[in-house]
Short mmCIF file of C-alpha atoms in Angstrom, two decimals:
data_model
loop_
_atom_site.label_atom_id
_atom_site.label_comp_id
_atom_site.label_asym_id
_atom_site.label_seq_id
_atom_site.Cartn_x
_atom_site.Cartn_y
_atom_site.Cartn_z
CA MET A 1 0.11 -0.01 0.18
CA ARG A 2 1.24 3.21 -1.32
CA ASN A 3 2.90 5.82 2.20
CA PRO A 4 0.44 9.27 2.16
CA TRP A 5 4.04 10.75 1.96
CA GLN A 6 4.46 9.05 -1.47
CA THR A 7 1.01 10.44 -2.84
CA VAL A 8 1.79 13.66 -1.73
CA ILE A 9 5.26 13.73 -3.36
CA ILE A 10 4.11 12.38 -6.72
CA ILE A 11 1.03 15.04 -6.61
CA ALA A 12 3.65 17.56 -6.02
CA ILE A 13 5.84 16.64 -9.02
CA LEU A 14 2.94 16.61 -11.15
CA ILE A 15 2.13 20.17 -10.26
CA VAL A 16 5.41 21.43 -10.72
CA ALA A 17 5.72 20.00 -14.03
CA ALA A 18 2.25 21.09 -14.91
CA LEU A 19 3.33 24.46 -14.08
CA TYR A 20 6.64 24.39 -15.91
CA ALA A 21 4.59 23.61 -19.23
CA VAL A 22 2.72 26.42 -19.14
CA ASP A 23 6.28 28.52 -18.65
CA LEU A 24 7.46 27.00 -21.28
CA ILE A 25 4.26 27.73 -23.69
CA ALA A 26 4.00 31.02 -22.47
CA LEU A 27 7.76 31.91 -23.07
CA SER A 28 7.49 30.10 -26.36
CA GLY A 29 4.73 32.51 -27.31
CA VAL A 30 6.48 35.82 -26.19
CA ARG A 31 9.30 34.99 -28.51
CA ASP A 32 6.94 34.14 -31.62
CA SER A 33 5.43 37.77 -30.94
CA GLN A 34 8.52 39.67 -30.09
CA VAL A 35 11.65 38.28 -31.98
CA GLN A 36 12.00 40.30 -35.41
CA GLU A 37 14.37 39.07 -37.88
CA LEU A 38 17.18 41.56 -38.57
CA ALA A 39 18.06 42.06 -42.18
CA PRO A 40 21.22 40.36 -43.42
CA ALA A 41 24.85 42.15 -43.21
CA GLU A 42 26.56 42.60 -46.40
CA ILE A 43 30.29 42.33 -46.62
CA ARG A 44 32.29 45.36 -47.16
CA GLU A 45 35.97 44.17 -47.59
CA TYR A 46 36.95 40.77 -49.31
CA GLU A 47 39.75 39.28 -49.78
CA GLY A 48 42.21 42.47 -48.73
CA GLU A 49 39.85 44.62 -51.47
CA ASP A 50 37.34 47.00 -49.80
CA LEU A 51 33.51 47.06 -51.60
CA SER A 52 31.00 49.15 -52.28
CA SER A 53 27.93 49.19 -50.17
CA ILE A 54 24.99 48.10 -51.83
CA THR A 55 23.18 51.20 -51.30
CA ALA A 56 25.70 53.47 -53.18
CA PHE A 57 23.92 52.79 -56.56
CA ARG A 58 21.64 55.83 -57.92
CA GLU A 59 18.39 54.92 -59.17
CA ASN A 60 18.18 55.37 -63.12
CA SER A 61 15.89 52.41 -64.12
CA ILE A 62 13.19 53.62 -66.73
CA LYS A 63 10.15 52.96 -64.83
CA GLY A 64 11.53 52.51 -60.96
CA PRO A 65 12.24 49.56 -59.00
CA GLN A 66 10.26 46.52 -59.63
CA TYR A 67 8.86 44.22 -57.12
CA ILE A 68 8.94 40.98 -58.58
CA ALA A 69 6.98 38.24 -56.08
CA ASN A 70 8.76 35.13 -56.17
CA SER A 71 5.93 33.10 -56.63
CA SER A 72 5.04 34.67 -59.89
CA TYR A 73 8.27 34.65 -61.11
CA SER A 74 9.46 32.78 -64.10
CA LEU A 75 12.44 33.14 -66.34
CA LYS A 76 12.03 31.96 -69.79
CA VAL A 77 15.21 30.94 -72.24
CA TYR A 78 13.79 30.27 -75.89
CA GLY A 79 14.47 31.23 -79.49
CA MET A 80 17.12 29.82 -81.56
CA VAL A 81 17.62 27.21 -78.80
CA ASP A 82 16.60 23.14 -79.29
CA GLU A 83 14.84 23.05 -76.30
CA PRO A 84 12.88 26.41 -74.76
CA ARG A 85 13.23 26.50 -70.94
CA GLU A 86 10.71 28.04 -68.59
CA TYR A 87 12.45 28.17 -64.67
CA ARG A 88 10.89 29.22 -61.01
CA TYR A 89 13.43 31.35 -59.37
CA SER A 90 14.25 28.36 -57.02
CA ALA A 91 14.78 26.21 -60.42
CA VAL A 92 17.88 28.51 -61.64
CA LEU A 93 19.44 28.58 -58.26
CA GLU A 94 19.45 24.99 -57.38
CA GLY A 95 20.12 23.74 -60.70
CA PHE A 96 23.12 25.44 -61.77
CA PRO A 97 26.11 25.84 -60.08
CA HIS A 98 27.04 29.12 -58.47
CA TYR A 99 29.99 31.38 -59.05
CA SER A 100 31.20 34.67 -57.14
CA LYS A 101 33.71 37.64 -58.54
CA VAL A 102 34.16 40.90 -57.36
CA VAL A 103 33.02 43.22 -60.41
CA THR A 104 33.04 47.21 -60.91
CA LEU A 105 29.91 48.21 -62.35
CA ASN A 106 30.89 51.58 -64.40
CA CYS A 107 28.18 53.77 -65.29
CA VAL A 108 28.04 56.92 -68.18
CA GLU A 109 26.95 58.87 -65.48
CA GLY A 110 30.38 58.74 -64.05
CA TRP A 111 30.36 56.94 -61.13
CA ASP A 112 31.00 53.16 -60.25
CA VAL A 113 30.34 50.56 -57.47
CA THR A 114 32.54 47.65 -56.68
CA ILE A 115 30.70 44.45 -55.47
CA LEU A 116 31.13 41.23 -54.74
CA TRP A 117 28.57 39.14 -56.99
CA GLU A 118 27.22 35.96 -56.87
CA GLY A 119 25.05 34.02 -59.35
CA VAL A 120 25.14 31.45 -62.40
CA LEU A 121 27.02 31.65 -65.52
CA VAL A 122 24.45 32.60 -68.35
CA ARG A 123 26.67 30.46 -71.02
CA ASP A 124 25.03 27.91 -68.69
CA LEU A 125 21.58 28.16 -68.82
CA LEU A 126 22.37 29.43 -72.73
CA ASP A 127 23.86 24.96 -73.17
CA ALA A 128 21.06 24.11 -71.18
CA SER A 129 18.50 24.66 -74.03
CA GLY A 130 21.21 24.04 -76.91
CA VAL A 131 21.78 26.94 -78.90
CA ASP A 132 21.30 27.15 -82.51
CA PRO A 133 24.89 27.53 -83.98
CA VAL A 134 23.57 30.35 -86.90
CA ALA A 135 22.40 31.79 -83.75
CA HIS A 136 24.31 35.60 -83.60
CA THR A 137 22.48 37.46 -80.59
CA VAL A 138 21.23 37.18 -77.02
CA ILE A 139 18.42 39.43 -76.05
CA PHE A 140 17.69 39.85 -72.65
CA ALA A 141 14.36 41.40 -71.33
CA ALA A 142 13.37 42.97 -67.84
CA HIS A 143 10.34 42.97 -66.23
CA ASP A 144 10.00 46.54 -66.83
CA GLY A 145 9.92 46.61 -70.78
CA TYR A 146 13.65 47.44 -70.56
CA THR A 147 16.49 45.39 -73.01
CA THR A 148 19.41 45.21 -74.34
CA SER A 149 21.61 42.79 -76.19
CA PHE A 150 25.05 40.79 -76.44
CA PRO A 151 26.89 38.68 -79.01
CA VAL A 152 26.59 35.01 -78.45
CA GLU A 153 30.20 34.77 -78.36
CA TYR A 154 30.69 37.25 -74.92
CA PHE A 155 29.05 34.75 -72.70
CA TYR A 156 31.35 32.17 -73.99
CA GLU A 157 34.45 34.11 -74.03
CA ASN A 158 33.75 35.43 -70.46
CA ASP A 159 32.50 33.82 -67.33
CA ILE A 160 29.23 36.05 -67.04
CA MET A 161 27.05 36.00 -64.76
CA MET A 162 23.12 36.37 -63.78
CA ALA A 163 23.76 37.41 -60.46
CA TYR A 164 21.23 37.00 -57.54
CA SER A 165 23.37 38.02 -54.89
CA MET A 166 25.69 40.98 -53.69
CA ASN A 167 27.79 41.53 -51.09
CA GLY A 168 27.06 38.37 -49.17
CA VAL A 169 22.73 39.69 -49.25
CA THR A 170 20.07 38.64 -51.49
CA LEU A 171 19.92 41.46 -54.45
CA PRO A 172 17.40 43.67 -53.05
CA PRO A 173 14.17 44.70 -55.70
CA GLU A 174 16.23 48.16 -56.09
CA ARG A 175 19.09 46.37 -57.03
CA GLY A 176 17.33 43.96 -59.69
CA TYR A 177 15.84 41.09 -57.35
CA PRO A 178 15.80 38.63 -58.84
CA PHE A 179 18.60 38.73 -60.99
CA GLN A 180 20.98 41.39 -62.45
CA LEU A 181 23.16 40.37 -65.29
CA VAL A 182 26.68 41.02 -64.22
CA ALA A 183 28.28 42.48 -67.52
CA GLU A 184 32.16 42.46 -67.32
CA GLU A 185 33.49 45.42 -69.21
CA LYS A 186 30.42 47.35 -70.54
CA TRP A 187 28.72 50.31 -69.33
CA GLY A 188 25.98 50.40 -66.67
CA TYR A 189 23.29 50.13 -68.96
CA LYS A 190 24.33 46.71 -70.37
CA TRP A 191 23.40 45.67 -66.50
CA ILE A 192 20.15 45.34 -67.08
CA LYS A 193 17.80 44.03 -63.85
CA TRP A 194 14.34 42.27 -63.33
CA ILE A 195 15.29 39.83 -66.23
CA THR A 196 12.46 37.91 -67.34
CA ALA A 197 13.34 36.20 -70.80
CA ILE A 198 16.85 35.51 -72.27
CA GLU A 199 16.24 35.20 -76.33
CA VAL A 200 18.82 33.78 -78.84
CA SER A 201 18.45 35.52 -82.49
CA ASP A 202 19.91 35.58 -85.22
CA ASP A 203 19.44 39.75 -85.49
CA ALA A 204 23.14 41.13 -85.32
CA SER A 205 21.53 44.44 -85.46
CA TYR A 206 19.12 44.38 -82.88
CA GLN A 207 19.32 47.39 -80.20
CA GLY A 208 17.79 47.47 -76.94
CA TYR A 209 16.62 50.48 -75.06
CA TRP A 210 19.03 53.34 -74.85
CA GLU A 211 20.71 51.53 -77.89
CA ARG A 212 18.06 53.11 -79.60
CA ARG A 213 18.31 56.35 -78.17
CA GLY A 214 21.86 56.60 -79.26
CA PHE A 215 24.22 54.79 -77.26
CA ALA A 216 26.83 52.17 -78.01
CA ASN A 217 25.27 48.47 -78.89
CA ASP A 218 28.39 47.03 -77.55
CA GLY A 219 28.18 49.19 -74.52
CA ASP A 220 32.40 48.75 -73.96
CA LEU A 221 34.13 51.12 -71.85
CA GLU A 222 36.60 52.37 -73.85
CA ARG A 223 33.95 53.44 -76.31
CA SER A 224 32.57 57.17 -76.04
CA PHE A 225 28.35 57.30 -75.49
CA PRO A 226 26.26 58.45 -77.09
CA ASP A 227 27.97 56.48 -80.17
#
């Protein structure tokens, strides 16, 4: 037969356990309601090189910053390819190798920024669809209607990234989320943001938004502007 003191001790233990459980639930509720997520910290120095801030850009897009929902975003690769493709944002990040590189963007307005970019190679996206050997031009289109173009060989002679991150943080909408082209050795108007489509074409004379307004079609840094 159980000793009365044993019964008292068991009841006391159960009461303490119940109070502890209530405290845990209450504490969890406080944490859920009070904890705020902090913005990720950007990298400002990389391998001994000072980096520009991701806020050190001037806003000069044709329609202002674009805000694209991840749930509705898609990237089309089409035109003169063996297999046109359409990717969700996650499919691009999960389906291709990632690369990083410090590259300076030079704007025709006279300012520049040096950023650690991370992204996927445009060449890998093109290879996944298979480029027609007679194609000459790759045309990029943005969510706001902006376009620009490059010769196909630009992407096969250089490791040109389509970036999703800068200085260790995901591209802010103002900087081109989901993807911005890191167009090395080109003026800033070739660094298209908010990329939604990549078209492979045989139109060697295609002109994008600023190119139709007198800027050099190749966008090379050693060329003057307007052309």
